[in-house]
mmCIF file of C-alpha atoms in Angstrom:
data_model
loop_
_atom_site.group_PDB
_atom_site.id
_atom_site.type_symbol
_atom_site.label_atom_id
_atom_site.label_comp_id
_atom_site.label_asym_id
_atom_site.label_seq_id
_atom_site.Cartn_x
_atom_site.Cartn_y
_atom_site.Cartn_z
ATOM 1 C CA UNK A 1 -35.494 242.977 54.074
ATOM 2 C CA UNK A 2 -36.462 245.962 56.128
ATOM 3 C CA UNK A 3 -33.762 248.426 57.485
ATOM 4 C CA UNK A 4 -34.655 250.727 60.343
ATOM 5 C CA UNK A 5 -32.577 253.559 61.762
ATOM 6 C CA UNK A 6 -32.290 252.189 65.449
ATOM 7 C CA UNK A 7 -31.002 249.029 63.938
ATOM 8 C CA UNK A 8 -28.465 249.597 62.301
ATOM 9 C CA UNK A 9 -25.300 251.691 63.143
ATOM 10 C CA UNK A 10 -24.205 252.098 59.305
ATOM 11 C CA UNK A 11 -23.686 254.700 57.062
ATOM 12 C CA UNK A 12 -25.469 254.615 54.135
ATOM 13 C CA UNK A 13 -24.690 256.170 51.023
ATOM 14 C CA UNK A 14 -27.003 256.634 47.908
ATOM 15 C CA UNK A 15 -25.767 256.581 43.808
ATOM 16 C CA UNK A 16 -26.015 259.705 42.856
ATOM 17 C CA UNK A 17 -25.101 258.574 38.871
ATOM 18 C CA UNK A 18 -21.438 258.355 37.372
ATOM 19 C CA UNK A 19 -20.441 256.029 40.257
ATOM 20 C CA UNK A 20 -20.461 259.093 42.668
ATOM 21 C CA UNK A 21 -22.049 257.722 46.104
ATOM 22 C CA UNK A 22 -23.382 260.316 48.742
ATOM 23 C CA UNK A 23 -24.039 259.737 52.329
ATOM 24 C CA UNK A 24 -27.730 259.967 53.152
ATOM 25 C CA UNK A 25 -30.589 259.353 55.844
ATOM 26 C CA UNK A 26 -33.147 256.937 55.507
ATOM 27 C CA UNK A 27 -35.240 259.198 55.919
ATOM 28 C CA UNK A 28 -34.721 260.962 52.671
ATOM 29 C CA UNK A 29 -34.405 257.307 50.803
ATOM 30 C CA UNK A 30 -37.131 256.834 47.578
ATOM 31 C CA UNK A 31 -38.189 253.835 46.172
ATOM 32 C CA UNK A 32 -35.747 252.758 43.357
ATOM 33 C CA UNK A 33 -32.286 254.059 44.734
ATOM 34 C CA UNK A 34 -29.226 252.255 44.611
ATOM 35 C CA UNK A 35 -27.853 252.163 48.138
ATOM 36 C CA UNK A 36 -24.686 250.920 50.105
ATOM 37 C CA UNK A 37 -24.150 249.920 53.548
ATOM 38 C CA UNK A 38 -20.799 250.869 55.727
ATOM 39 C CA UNK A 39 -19.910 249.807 59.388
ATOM 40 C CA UNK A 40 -18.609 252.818 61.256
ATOM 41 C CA UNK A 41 -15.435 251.189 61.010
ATOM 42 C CA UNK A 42 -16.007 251.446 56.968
ATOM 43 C CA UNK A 43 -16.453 248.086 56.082
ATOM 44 C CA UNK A 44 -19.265 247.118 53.608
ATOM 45 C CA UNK A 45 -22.338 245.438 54.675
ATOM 46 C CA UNK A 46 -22.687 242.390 52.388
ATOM 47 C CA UNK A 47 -25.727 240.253 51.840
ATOM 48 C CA UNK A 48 -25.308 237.091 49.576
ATOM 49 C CA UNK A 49 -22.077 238.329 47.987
ATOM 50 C CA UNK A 50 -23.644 241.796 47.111
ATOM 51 C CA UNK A 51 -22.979 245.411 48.829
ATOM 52 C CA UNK A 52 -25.173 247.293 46.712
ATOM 53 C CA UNK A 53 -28.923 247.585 47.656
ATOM 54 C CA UNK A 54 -32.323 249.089 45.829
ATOM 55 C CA UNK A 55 -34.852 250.251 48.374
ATOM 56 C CA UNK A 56 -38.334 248.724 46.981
ATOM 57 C CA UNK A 57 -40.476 251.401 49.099
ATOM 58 C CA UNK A 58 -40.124 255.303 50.267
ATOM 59 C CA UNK A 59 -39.237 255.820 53.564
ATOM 60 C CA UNK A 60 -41.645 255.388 56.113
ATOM 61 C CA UNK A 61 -42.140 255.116 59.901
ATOM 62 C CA UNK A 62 -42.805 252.427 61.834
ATOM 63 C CA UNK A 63 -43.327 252.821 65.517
ATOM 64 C CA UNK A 64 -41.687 256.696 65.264
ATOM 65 C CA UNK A 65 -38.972 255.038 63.272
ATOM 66 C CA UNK A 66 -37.702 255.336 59.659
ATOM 67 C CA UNK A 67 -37.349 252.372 57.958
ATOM 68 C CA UNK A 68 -36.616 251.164 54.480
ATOM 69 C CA UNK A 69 -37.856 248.117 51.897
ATOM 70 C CA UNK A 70 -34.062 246.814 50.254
ATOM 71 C CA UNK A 71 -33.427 243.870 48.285
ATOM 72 C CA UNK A 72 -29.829 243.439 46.842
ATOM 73 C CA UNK A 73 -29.096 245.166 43.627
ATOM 74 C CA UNK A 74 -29.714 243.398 40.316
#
């Protein structure tokens, strides 16, 4: 799945180890980082059951827009 920034309206938050979670841009998302999804509203985005995410690329623009590789966390 492919998130881009004008899709979405989320926050997204990246592990930073010992279960601490930091809000982050997609911009600044690497290959290999645990991410979460929240509505503005702070509910979890959820895909199959699962609300933790690993991007599978870097960053990278498409069209002038940052986007994202994710697949749900193992």
């Amino acid at each position: 799945m492919i998130l881009k920034e004008s899709q979405i309206n989320q926050k997204i938050f990246k592990d930073m180890g010992m279960n601490k979670w930091r809000e982050t841009k997609i911009a600044d998302l690497k290959q290999g980082t645990r991410i979460r999804l929240y509505s503005p509203a702070g509910r979890p985005l959820e895909l199959g059951g699962e609300e933790t995410f690993l991007t599978e690329s870097d960053a990278f623009q498409t069209e002038g827009v940052w986007a994202v590789r994710v697949k749900k966390a193992p």
